[in-house]
């Protein structure tokens, strides 16, 4: 899984382990493709999240990630890692459905 982050666009991180479920695909389509097409979407799985945490936060953070017992815990922990390393973060749980674009929230500044 290639995770090249484009700095000049807001970036949305997705974390999922295993095959993409119907729920994941619907959420991705609704949030990221239909409402926020000018955002960079980066998908992470356990392996790519491990690499990201190791490169950005180091061994202690990686050990904590590896200590998470199941995928939902790893997803939650990875979210915290993203909060710690990225400039703009917007969290959406898998069961949330959008009614507007993230840009409509007024949280992002135009360059």
mmCIF file of C-alpha atoms in Angstrom:
data_model
loop_
_atom_site.group_PDB
_atom_site.id
_atom_site.type_symbol
_atom_site.label_atom_id
_atom_site.label_comp_id
_atom_site.label_asym_id
_atom_site.label_seq_id
_atom_site.Cartn_x
_atom_site.Cartn_y
_atom_site.Cartn_z
ATOM 1 C CA UNK A 1 0.000 0.000 0.000
ATOM 2 C CA UNK A 2 1.594 3.289 -1.106
ATOM 3 C CA UNK A 3 1.030 6.286 1.188
ATOM 4 C CA UNK A 4 2.397 9.414 -0.455
ATOM 5 C CA UNK A 5 0.932 12.443 1.301
ATOM 6 C CA UNK A 6 0.456 15.574 -0.799
ATOM 7 C CA UNK A 7 1.160 18.543 1.458
ATOM 8 C CA UNK A 8 -0.707 21.266 -0.462
ATOM 9 C CA UNK A 9 -4.124 19.625 -0.023
ATOM 10 C CA UNK A 10 -5.985 18.677 3.159
ATOM 11 C CA UNK A 11 -5.383 14.992 3.805
ATOM 12 C CA UNK A 12 -7.923 12.487 5.069
ATOM 13 C CA UNK A 13 -6.539 9.324 6.625
ATOM 14 C CA UNK A 14 -8.469 6.055 6.456
ATOM 15 C CA UNK A 15 -7.506 3.057 8.561
ATOM 16 C CA UNK A 16 -8.893 -0.393 7.869
ATOM 17 C CA UNK A 17 -7.628 -3.925 8.376
ATOM 18 C CA UNK A 18 -8.589 -6.810 6.110
ATOM 19 C CA UNK A 19 -10.909 -6.800 3.151
ATOM 20 C CA UNK A 20 -12.923 -3.638 2.692
ATOM 21 C CA UNK A 21 -16.450 -4.174 3.933
ATOM 22 C CA UNK A 22 -19.529 -2.766 2.242
ATOM 23 C CA UNK A 23 -19.817 -0.299 5.134
ATOM 24 C CA UNK A 24 -16.225 0.884 4.580
ATOM 25 C CA UNK A 25 -16.781 1.350 0.849
ATOM 26 C CA UNK A 26 -20.019 3.276 1.391
ATOM 27 C CA UNK A 27 -18.387 5.525 3.973
ATOM 28 C CA UNK A 28 -15.388 6.154 1.746
ATOM 29 C CA UNK A 29 -17.598 6.936 -1.226
ATOM 30 C CA UNK A 30 -19.893 9.242 0.756
ATOM 31 C CA UNK A 31 -17.277 11.187 2.682
ATOM 32 C CA UNK A 32 -14.233 11.191 0.561
ATOM 33 C CA UNK A 33 -15.217 10.799 -3.050
ATOM 34 C CA UNK A 34 -18.572 12.552 -3.313
ATOM 35 C CA UNK A 35 -18.148 15.405 -0.823
ATOM 36 C CA UNK A 36 -14.430 16.066 -0.611
ATOM 37 C CA UNK A 37 -12.874 15.316 -3.987
ATOM 38 C CA UNK A 38 -10.237 18.028 -3.591
ATOM 39 C CA UNK A 39 -8.861 16.301 -0.489
ATOM 40 C CA UNK A 40 -6.034 13.799 -0.629
ATOM 41 C CA UNK A 41 -7.230 10.436 0.689
ATOM 42 C CA UNK A 42 -4.590 8.131 2.159
ATOM 43 C CA UNK A 43 -5.569 4.593 3.143
ATOM 44 C CA UNK A 44 -3.646 2.787 5.858
ATOM 45 C CA UNK A 45 -3.707 -0.831 6.953
ATOM 46 C CA UNK A 46 -1.778 -2.397 9.823
ATOM 47 C CA UNK A 47 1.491 -2.613 7.863
ATOM 48 C CA UNK A 48 1.431 0.912 6.463
ATOM 49 C CA UNK A 49 0.307 2.347 9.819
ATOM 50 C CA UNK A 50 3.215 0.526 11.464
ATOM 51 C CA UNK A 51 5.606 2.186 9.017
ATOM 52 C CA UNK A 52 3.984 5.613 9.472
ATOM 53 C CA UNK A 53 4.148 5.437 13.274
ATOM 54 C CA UNK A 54 7.717 4.169 13.250
ATOM 55 C CA UNK A 55 8.904 6.932 10.907
ATOM 56 C CA UNK A 56 6.989 9.770 12.573
ATOM 57 C CA UNK A 57 6.773 8.894 16.269
ATOM 58 C CA UNK A 58 9.408 6.264 16.975
ATOM 59 C CA UNK A 59 9.745 2.993 18.818
ATOM 60 C CA UNK A 60 7.757 3.832 21.963
ATOM 61 C CA UNK A 61 4.686 4.823 19.950
ATOM 62 C CA UNK A 62 5.112 1.789 17.718
ATOM 63 C CA UNK A 63 5.278 -0.522 20.737
ATOM 64 C CA UNK A 64 2.003 0.965 22.001
ATOM 65 C CA UNK A 65 0.384 0.410 18.590
ATOM 66 C CA UNK A 66 1.579 -3.196 18.531
ATOM 67 C CA UNK A 67 0.165 -3.736 22.032
ATOM 68 C CA UNK A 68 -3.365 -2.945 20.831
ATOM 69 C CA UNK A 69 -5.323 -6.188 21.001
ATOM 70 C CA UNK A 70 -7.722 -5.800 18.068
ATOM 71 C CA UNK A 71 -8.276 -3.679 14.929
ATOM 72 C CA UNK A 72 -10.607 -1.089 16.496
ATOM 73 C CA UNK A 73 -7.989 -0.351 19.157
ATOM 74 C CA UNK A 74 -5.285 0.003 16.507
ATOM 75 C CA UNK A 75 -7.535 2.326 14.522
ATOM 76 C CA UNK A 76 -8.171 4.498 17.578
ATOM 77 C CA UNK A 77 -4.479 4.590 18.434
ATOM 78 C CA UNK A 78 -3.507 5.373 14.843
ATOM 79 C CA UNK A 79 -5.950 8.296 14.918
ATOM 80 C CA UNK A 80 -4.115 9.679 17.955
ATOM 81 C CA UNK A 81 -0.819 9.283 16.110
ATOM 82 C CA UNK A 82 -2.242 11.252 13.184
ATOM 83 C CA UNK A 83 -3.438 13.967 15.585
ATOM 84 C CA UNK A 84 0.099 14.151 16.980
ATOM 85 C CA UNK A 85 1.841 14.429 13.601
ATOM 86 C CA UNK A 86 -0.444 16.140 11.089
ATOM 87 C CA UNK A 87 -1.484 19.776 10.854
ATOM 88 C CA UNK A 88 -5.152 19.388 9.895
ATOM 89 C CA UNK A 89 -7.101 16.453 11.251
ATOM 90 C CA UNK A 90 -10.777 15.672 10.894
ATOM 91 C CA UNK A 91 -12.081 12.480 12.457
ATOM 92 C CA UNK A 92 -15.063 10.614 11.072
ATOM 93 C CA UNK A 93 -16.158 7.273 12.443
ATOM 94 C CA UNK A 94 -17.131 4.551 9.996
ATOM 95 C CA UNK A 95 -20.841 4.820 10.866
ATOM 96 C CA UNK A 96 -21.130 8.600 10.308
ATOM 97 C CA UNK A 97 -22.757 9.718 7.080
ATOM 98 C CA UNK A 98 -22.083 13.185 5.621
ATOM 99 C CA UNK A 99 -24.685 15.808 4.913
ATOM 100 C CA UNK A 100 -22.154 18.387 3.694
ATOM 101 C CA UNK A 101 -18.523 18.738 2.693
ATOM 102 C CA UNK A 102 -15.871 19.095 5.391
ATOM 103 C CA UNK A 103 -15.001 22.472 3.820
ATOM 104 C CA UNK A 104 -18.475 23.726 4.735
ATOM 105 C CA UNK A 105 -17.589 23.398 8.423
ATOM 106 C CA UNK A 106 -15.320 26.451 8.098
ATOM 107 C CA UNK A 107 -12.383 24.761 9.798
ATOM 108 C CA UNK A 108 -9.892 24.965 6.943
ATOM 109 C CA UNK A 109 -8.247 28.147 5.721
ATOM 110 C CA UNK A 110 -7.749 28.737 2.023
ATOM 111 C CA UNK A 111 -4.148 29.476 0.968
#
